[in-house]
CSV table of C-alpha atoms and ligand atoms in Angstrom, one decimal:
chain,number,residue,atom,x,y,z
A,1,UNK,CA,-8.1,-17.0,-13.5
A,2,UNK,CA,-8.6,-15.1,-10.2
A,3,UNK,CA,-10.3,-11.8,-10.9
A,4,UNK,CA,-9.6,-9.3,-7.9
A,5,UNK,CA,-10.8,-5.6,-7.2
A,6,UNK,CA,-8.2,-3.3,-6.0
A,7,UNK,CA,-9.7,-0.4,-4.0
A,8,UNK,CA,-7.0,1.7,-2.7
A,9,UNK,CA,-4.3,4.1,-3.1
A,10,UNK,CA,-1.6,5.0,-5.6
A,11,UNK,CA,1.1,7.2,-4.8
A,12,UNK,CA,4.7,8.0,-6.6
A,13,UNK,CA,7.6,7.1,-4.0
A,14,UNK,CA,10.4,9.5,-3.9
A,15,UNK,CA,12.7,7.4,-2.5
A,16,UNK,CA,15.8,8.5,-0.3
A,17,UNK,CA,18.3,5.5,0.2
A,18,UNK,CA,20.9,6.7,2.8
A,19,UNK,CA,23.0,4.9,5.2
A,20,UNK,CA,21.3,5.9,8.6
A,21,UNK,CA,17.6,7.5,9.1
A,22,UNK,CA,18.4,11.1,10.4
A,23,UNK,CA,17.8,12.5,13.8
A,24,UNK,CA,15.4,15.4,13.7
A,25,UNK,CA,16.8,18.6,13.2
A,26,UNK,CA,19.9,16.9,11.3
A,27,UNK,CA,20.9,17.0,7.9
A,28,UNK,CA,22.3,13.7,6.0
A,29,UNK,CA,24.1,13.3,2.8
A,30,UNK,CA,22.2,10.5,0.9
A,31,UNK,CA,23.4,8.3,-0.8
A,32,UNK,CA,20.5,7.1,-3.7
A,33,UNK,CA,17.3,8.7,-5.3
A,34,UNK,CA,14.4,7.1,-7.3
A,35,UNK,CA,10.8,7.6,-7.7
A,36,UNK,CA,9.3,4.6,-8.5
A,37,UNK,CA,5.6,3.8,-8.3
A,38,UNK,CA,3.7,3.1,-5.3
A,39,UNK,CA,0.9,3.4,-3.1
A,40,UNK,CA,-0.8,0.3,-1.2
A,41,UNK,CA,-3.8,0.0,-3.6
A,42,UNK,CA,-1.8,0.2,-6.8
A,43,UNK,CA,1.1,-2.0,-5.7
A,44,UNK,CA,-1.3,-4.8,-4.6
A,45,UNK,CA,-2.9,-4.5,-7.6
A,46,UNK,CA,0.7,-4.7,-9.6
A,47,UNK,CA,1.9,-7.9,-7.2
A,48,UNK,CA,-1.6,-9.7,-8.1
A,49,UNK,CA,-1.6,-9.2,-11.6
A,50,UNK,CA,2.3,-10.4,-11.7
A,51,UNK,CA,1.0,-13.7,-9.6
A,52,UNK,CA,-1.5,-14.3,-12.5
A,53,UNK,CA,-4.7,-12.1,-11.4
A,54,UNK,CA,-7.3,-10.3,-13.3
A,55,UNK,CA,-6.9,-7.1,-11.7
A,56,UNK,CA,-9.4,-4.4,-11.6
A,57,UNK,CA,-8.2,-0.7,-9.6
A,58,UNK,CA,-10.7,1.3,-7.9
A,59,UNK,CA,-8.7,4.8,-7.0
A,60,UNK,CA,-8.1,7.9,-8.0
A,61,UNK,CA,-4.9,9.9,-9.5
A,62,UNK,CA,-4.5,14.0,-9.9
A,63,UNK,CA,-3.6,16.5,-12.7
A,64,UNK,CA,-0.4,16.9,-12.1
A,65,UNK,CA,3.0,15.4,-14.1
A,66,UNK,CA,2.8,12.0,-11.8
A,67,UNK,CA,-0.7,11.0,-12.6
A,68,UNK,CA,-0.2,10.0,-16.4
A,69,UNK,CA,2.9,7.9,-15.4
A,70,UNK,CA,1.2,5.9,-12.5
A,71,UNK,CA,-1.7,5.2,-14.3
A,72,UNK,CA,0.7,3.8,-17.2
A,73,UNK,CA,2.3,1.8,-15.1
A,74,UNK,CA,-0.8,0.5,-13.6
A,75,UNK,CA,-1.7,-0.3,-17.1
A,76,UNK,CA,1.8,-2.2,-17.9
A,77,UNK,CA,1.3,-4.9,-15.5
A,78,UNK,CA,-1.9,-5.4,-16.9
A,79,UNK,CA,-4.2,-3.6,-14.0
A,80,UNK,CA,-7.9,-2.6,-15.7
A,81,UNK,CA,-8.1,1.3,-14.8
A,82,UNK,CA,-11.6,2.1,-16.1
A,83,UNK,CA,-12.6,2.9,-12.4
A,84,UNK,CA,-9.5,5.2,-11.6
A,85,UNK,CA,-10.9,8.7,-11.5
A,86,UNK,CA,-8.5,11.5,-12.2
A,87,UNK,CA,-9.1,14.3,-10.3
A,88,UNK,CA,-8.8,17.6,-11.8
A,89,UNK,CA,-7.0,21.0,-9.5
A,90,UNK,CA,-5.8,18.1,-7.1
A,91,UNK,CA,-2.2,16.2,-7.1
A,92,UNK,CA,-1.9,12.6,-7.1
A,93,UNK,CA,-0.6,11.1,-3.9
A,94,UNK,CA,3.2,11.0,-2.8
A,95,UNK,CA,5.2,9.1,-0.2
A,96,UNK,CA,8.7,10.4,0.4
A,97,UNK,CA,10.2,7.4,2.0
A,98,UNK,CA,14.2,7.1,3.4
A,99,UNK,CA,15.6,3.7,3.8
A,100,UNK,CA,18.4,2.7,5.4
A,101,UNK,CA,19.3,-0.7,6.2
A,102,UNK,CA,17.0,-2.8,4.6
A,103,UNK,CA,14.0,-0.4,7.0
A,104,UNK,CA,12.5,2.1,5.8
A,105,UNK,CA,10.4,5.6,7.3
A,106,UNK,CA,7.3,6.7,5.0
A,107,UNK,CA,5.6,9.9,4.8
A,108,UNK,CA,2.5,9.9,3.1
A,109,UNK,CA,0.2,12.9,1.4
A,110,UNK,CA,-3.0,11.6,0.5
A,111,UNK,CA,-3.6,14.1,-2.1
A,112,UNK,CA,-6.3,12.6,-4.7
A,113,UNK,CA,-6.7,9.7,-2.2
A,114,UNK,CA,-8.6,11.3,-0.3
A,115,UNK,CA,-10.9,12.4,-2.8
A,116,UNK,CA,-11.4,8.6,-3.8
A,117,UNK,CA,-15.4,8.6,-2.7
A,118,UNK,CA,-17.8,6.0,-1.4
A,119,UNK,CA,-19.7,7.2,-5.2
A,120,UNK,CA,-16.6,6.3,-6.8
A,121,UNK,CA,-17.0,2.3,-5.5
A,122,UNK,CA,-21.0,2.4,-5.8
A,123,UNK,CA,-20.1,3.1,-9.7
A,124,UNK,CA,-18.2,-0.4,-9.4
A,125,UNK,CA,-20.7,-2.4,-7.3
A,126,UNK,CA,-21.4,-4.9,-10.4
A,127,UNK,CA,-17.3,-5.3,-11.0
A,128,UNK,CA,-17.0,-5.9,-7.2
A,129,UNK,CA,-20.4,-8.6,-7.7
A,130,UNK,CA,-18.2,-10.7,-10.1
A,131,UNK,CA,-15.1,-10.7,-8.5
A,132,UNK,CA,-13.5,-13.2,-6.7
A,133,UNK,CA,-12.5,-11.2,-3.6
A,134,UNK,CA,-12.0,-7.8,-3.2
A,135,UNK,CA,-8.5,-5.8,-1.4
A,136,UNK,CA,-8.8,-2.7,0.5
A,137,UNK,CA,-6.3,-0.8,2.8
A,138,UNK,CA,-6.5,2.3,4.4
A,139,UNK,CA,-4.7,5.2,2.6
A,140,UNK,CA,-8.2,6.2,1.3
A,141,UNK,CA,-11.3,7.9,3.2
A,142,UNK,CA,-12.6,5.8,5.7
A,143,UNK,CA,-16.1,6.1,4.5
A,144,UNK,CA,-14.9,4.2,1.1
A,145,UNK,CA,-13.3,1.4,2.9
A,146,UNK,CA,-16.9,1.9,4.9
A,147,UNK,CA,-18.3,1.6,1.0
A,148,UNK,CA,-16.4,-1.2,-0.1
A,149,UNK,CA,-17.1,-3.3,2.9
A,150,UNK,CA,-20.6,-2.8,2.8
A,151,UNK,CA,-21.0,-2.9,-1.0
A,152,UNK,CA,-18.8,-6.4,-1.4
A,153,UNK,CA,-20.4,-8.4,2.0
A,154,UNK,CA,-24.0,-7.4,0.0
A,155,UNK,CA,-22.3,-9.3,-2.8
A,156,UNK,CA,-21.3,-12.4,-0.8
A,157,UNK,CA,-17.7,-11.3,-2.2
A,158,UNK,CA,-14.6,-11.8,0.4
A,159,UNK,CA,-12.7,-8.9,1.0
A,160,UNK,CA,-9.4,-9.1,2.7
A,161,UNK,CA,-9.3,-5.9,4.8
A,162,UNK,CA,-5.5,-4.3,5.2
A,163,UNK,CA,-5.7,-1.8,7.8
A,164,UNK,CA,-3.1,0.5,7.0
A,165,UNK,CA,-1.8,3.1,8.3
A,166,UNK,CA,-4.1,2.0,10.9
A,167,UNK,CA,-6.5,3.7,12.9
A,168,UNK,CA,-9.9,2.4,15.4
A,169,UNK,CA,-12.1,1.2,13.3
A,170,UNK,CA,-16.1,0.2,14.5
A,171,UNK,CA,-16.0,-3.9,15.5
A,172,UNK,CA,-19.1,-3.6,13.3
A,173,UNK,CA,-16.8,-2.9,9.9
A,174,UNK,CA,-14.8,-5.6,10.9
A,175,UNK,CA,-17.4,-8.3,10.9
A,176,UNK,CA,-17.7,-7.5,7.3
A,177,UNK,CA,-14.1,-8.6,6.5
A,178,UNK,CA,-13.4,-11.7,5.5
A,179,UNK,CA,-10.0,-11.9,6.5
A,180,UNK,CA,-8.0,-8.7,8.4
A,181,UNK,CA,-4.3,-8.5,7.6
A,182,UNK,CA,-2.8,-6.4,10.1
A,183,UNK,CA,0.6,-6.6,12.2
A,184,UNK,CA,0.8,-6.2,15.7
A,185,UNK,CA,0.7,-3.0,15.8
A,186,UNK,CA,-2.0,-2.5,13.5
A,187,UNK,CA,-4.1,-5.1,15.4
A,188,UNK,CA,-3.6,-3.1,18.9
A,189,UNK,CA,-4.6,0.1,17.4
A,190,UNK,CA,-7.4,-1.3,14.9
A,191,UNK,CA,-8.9,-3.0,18.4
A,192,UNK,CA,-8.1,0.1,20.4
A,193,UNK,CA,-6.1,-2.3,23.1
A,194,UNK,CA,-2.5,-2.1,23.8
A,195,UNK,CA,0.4,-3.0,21.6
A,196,UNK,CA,2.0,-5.1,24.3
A,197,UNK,CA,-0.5,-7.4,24.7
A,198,UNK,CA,0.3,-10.9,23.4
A,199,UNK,CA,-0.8,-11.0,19.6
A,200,UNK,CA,-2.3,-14.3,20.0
A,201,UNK,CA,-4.9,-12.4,22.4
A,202,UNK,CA,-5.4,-9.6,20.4
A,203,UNK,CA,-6.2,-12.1,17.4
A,204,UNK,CA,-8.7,-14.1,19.5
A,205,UNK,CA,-10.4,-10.6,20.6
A,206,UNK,CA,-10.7,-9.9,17.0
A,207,UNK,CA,-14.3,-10.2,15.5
A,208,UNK,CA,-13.3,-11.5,12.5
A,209,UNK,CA,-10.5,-13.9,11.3
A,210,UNK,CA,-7.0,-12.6,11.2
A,211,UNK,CA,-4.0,-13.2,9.6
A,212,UNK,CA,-1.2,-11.5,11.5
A,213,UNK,CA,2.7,-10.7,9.7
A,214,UNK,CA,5.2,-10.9,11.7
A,215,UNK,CA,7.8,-9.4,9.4
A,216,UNK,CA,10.7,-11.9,8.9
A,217,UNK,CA,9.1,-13.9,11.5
A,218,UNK,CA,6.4,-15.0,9.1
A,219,UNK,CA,2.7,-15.1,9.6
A,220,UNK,CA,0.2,-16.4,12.3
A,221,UNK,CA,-3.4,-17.5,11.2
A,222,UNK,CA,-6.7,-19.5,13.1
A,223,UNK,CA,-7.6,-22.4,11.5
A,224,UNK,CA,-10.1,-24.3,13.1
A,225,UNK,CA,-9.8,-22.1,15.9
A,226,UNK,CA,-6.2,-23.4,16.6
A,227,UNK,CA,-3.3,-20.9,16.0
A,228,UNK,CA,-1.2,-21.9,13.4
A,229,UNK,CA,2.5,-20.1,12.6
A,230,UNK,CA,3.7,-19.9,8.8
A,231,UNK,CA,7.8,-19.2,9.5
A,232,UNK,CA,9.0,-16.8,7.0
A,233,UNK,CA,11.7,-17.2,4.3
A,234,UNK,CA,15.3,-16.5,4.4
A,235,UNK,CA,16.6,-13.9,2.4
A,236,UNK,CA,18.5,-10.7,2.0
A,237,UNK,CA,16.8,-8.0,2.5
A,238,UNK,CA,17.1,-4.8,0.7
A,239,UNK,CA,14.2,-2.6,1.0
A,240,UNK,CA,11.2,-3.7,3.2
A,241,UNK,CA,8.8,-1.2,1.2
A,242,UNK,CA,5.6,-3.2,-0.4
A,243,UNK,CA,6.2,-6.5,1.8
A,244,UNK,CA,3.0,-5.9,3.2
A,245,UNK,CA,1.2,-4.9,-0.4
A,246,UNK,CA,2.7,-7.9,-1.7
A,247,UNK,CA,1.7,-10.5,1.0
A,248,UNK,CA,-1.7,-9.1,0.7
A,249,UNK,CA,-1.9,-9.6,-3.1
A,250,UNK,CA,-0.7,-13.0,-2.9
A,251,UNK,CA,-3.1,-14.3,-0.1
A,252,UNK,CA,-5.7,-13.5,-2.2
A,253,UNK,CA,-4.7,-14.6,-5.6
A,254,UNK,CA,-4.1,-18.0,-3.7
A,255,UNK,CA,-6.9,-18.2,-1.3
A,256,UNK,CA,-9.1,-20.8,-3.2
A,257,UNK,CA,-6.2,-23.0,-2.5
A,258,UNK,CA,-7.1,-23.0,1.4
A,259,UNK,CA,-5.8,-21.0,4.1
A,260,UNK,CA,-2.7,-22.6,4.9
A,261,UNK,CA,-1.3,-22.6,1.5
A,262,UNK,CA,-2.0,-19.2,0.3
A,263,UNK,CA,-0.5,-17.5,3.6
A,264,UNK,CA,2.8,-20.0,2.7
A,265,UNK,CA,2.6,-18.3,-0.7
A,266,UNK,CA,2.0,-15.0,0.2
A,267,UNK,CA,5.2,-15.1,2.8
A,268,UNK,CA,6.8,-16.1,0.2
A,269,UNK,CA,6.1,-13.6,-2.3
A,270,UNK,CA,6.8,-11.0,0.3
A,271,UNK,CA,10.1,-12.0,1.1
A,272,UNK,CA,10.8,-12.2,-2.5
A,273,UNK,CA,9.5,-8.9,-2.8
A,274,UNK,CA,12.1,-7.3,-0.2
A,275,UNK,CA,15.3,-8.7,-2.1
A,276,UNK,CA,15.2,-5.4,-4.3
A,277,UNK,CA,15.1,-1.6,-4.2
A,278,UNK,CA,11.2,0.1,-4.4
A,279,UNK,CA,7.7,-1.2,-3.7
A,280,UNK,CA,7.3,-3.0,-6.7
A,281,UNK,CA,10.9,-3.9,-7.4
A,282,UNK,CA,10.8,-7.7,-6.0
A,283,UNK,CA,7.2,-8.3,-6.3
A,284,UNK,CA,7.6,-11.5,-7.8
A,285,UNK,CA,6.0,-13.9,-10.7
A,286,UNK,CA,4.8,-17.4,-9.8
A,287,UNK,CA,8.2,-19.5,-11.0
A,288,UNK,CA,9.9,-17.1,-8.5
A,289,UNK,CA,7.3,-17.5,-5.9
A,290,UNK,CA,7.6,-21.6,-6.7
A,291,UNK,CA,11.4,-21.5,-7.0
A,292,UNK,CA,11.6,-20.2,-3.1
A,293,UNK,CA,9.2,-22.8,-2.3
A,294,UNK,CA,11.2,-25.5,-3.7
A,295,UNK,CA,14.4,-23.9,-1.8
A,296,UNK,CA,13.3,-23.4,1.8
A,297,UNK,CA,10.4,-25.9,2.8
A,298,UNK,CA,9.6,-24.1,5.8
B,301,RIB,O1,3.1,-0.1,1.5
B,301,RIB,C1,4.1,0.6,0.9
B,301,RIB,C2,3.5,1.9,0.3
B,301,RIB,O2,3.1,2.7,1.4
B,301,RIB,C3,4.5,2.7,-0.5
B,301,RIB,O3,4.5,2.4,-1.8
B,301,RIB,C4,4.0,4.1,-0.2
B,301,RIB,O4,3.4,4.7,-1.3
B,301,RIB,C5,3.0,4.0,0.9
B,301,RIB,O5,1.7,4.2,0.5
């Protein structure tokens, strides 16, 4: 069984469905509310454990009413929260996030995430030694992705760097990835170049290997130093929220399969994951995940 570490956030989504996104300044009737669990640690963590992982969370929750039911959660999908601090005079972290259309518009407040400390992943270093590979994004301080990079290369562990929200980060941290999973986007302002520039560029100036999503478009990846394109699935989408999360979980409960398989997987699983309402709604199990497969041989 792949055993994974999880260092990230975990937030509770208060979700807004509503037909259009407002303009600023305007009010909208709504037409749907939830909170539902989220965060991109903790639903990585959720979408590998449901694809078969041992999952182990590095993160940190508050004392308020939402920090006992994320951490439950967490614990129903089988994610090992002995290193998830709880944070006391400090609320756990929130997204409010409106989706209209299948898109979706996501403010974040960090709240105990940001007191998730490079301490907090030192206390985990021998957890992170045994792992298989290690997932980290970038809703927590940057010195503990800093940590966590550092801590897991020392190890000889691969950790599959998500960068965001992004921001610059030194071509030094980089190196230390294994793998980088941004989009466009992210990859422009990770590199600090421009967001028009052709991706395929932006992934060659990369110093470290990258696998690039492209949304509904799929995934690009170097193998052998030849650019390779994994189309993505056909389905109806829903809610876009956790696509990301969950293409990150599956690449790396699938890597020792190779590259090229595990970034077919992990589309798959994120376009599975997009066919319901909430982050972790459509995260899929593996007969779903082999089900699409079997459907669409793209
Ligand atoms: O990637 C999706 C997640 O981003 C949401 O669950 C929300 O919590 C934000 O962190």
């Amino acid at each position: 069984m792949t055993r994974l570490v999880v260092v990230g956030s975990i937030n509770m989504d208060l979700v807004t469905v509503a037909k259009r996104f407002p303009s600023p300044g305007e009010t909208l009737l709504g037409e749907r509310f939830l909170s539902v669990h989220g965060g991109k640690g903790g639903n990585q963590a959720v979408a590998a454990a449901r694809l078969g992982a041992e999952v182990h969370m590095i993160g940190a929750v508050g004392d308020d009413a939402f920090a006992q039911p994320l951490c439950e959660g967490l614990a129903t999908e089988g994610v090992a929260l002995t290193h998830v601090e709880r944070i006391a005079n400090c609320s756990s972290g929130t997204a409010s996030i409106t989706v209209a259309g299948g898109e979706n518009e996501i403010v974040v407040v960090p709240g105990a995430n940001a007191r998730l400390q490079p301490l907090h992943v030192a206390k985990a270093q021998h957890l992170i030694g045994s792992a298989n590979a290690v997932l980290v994004q970038m809703e927590i301080p940057l010195e503990t992705v800093e940590a966590t990079l550092r801590i897991a290369h020392a190890q000889q562990v691969p950790v599959i760097l998500n960068p965001a929200p992004a921001q610059p980060l030194p071509m030094e941290w980089l190196r230390l990835a294994h793998y980088i999973t941004p989009n466009q986007h992210e990859l422009a302002i990770l590199l600090g170049a421009d967001p028009a520039d052709d991706f395929r560029d932006l992934m060659r100036r990369a110093p470290c290997p990258v696998v690039l999503t492209r949304g509904a478009e799929g995934a690009w990846f170097r193998e052998e130093d030849e650019p390779h394109h994994q189309p993505g699935f056909d389905v109806e989408v829903v809610d876009s929220t956790g696509a990301g999360d969950t293409f990150n979980a599956a690449l790396a409960v699938f890597l020792h399969e190779g590259l090229p398989i595990a970034v077919r997987k992990a589309c798959a699983a994120a376009a599975l994951s997009v066919t319901r309402l909430g982050a972790r709604g459509g995260m899929p199990h593996p007969a779903e995940v082999d089900a699409l497969l079997a459907r669409q041989r793209v």
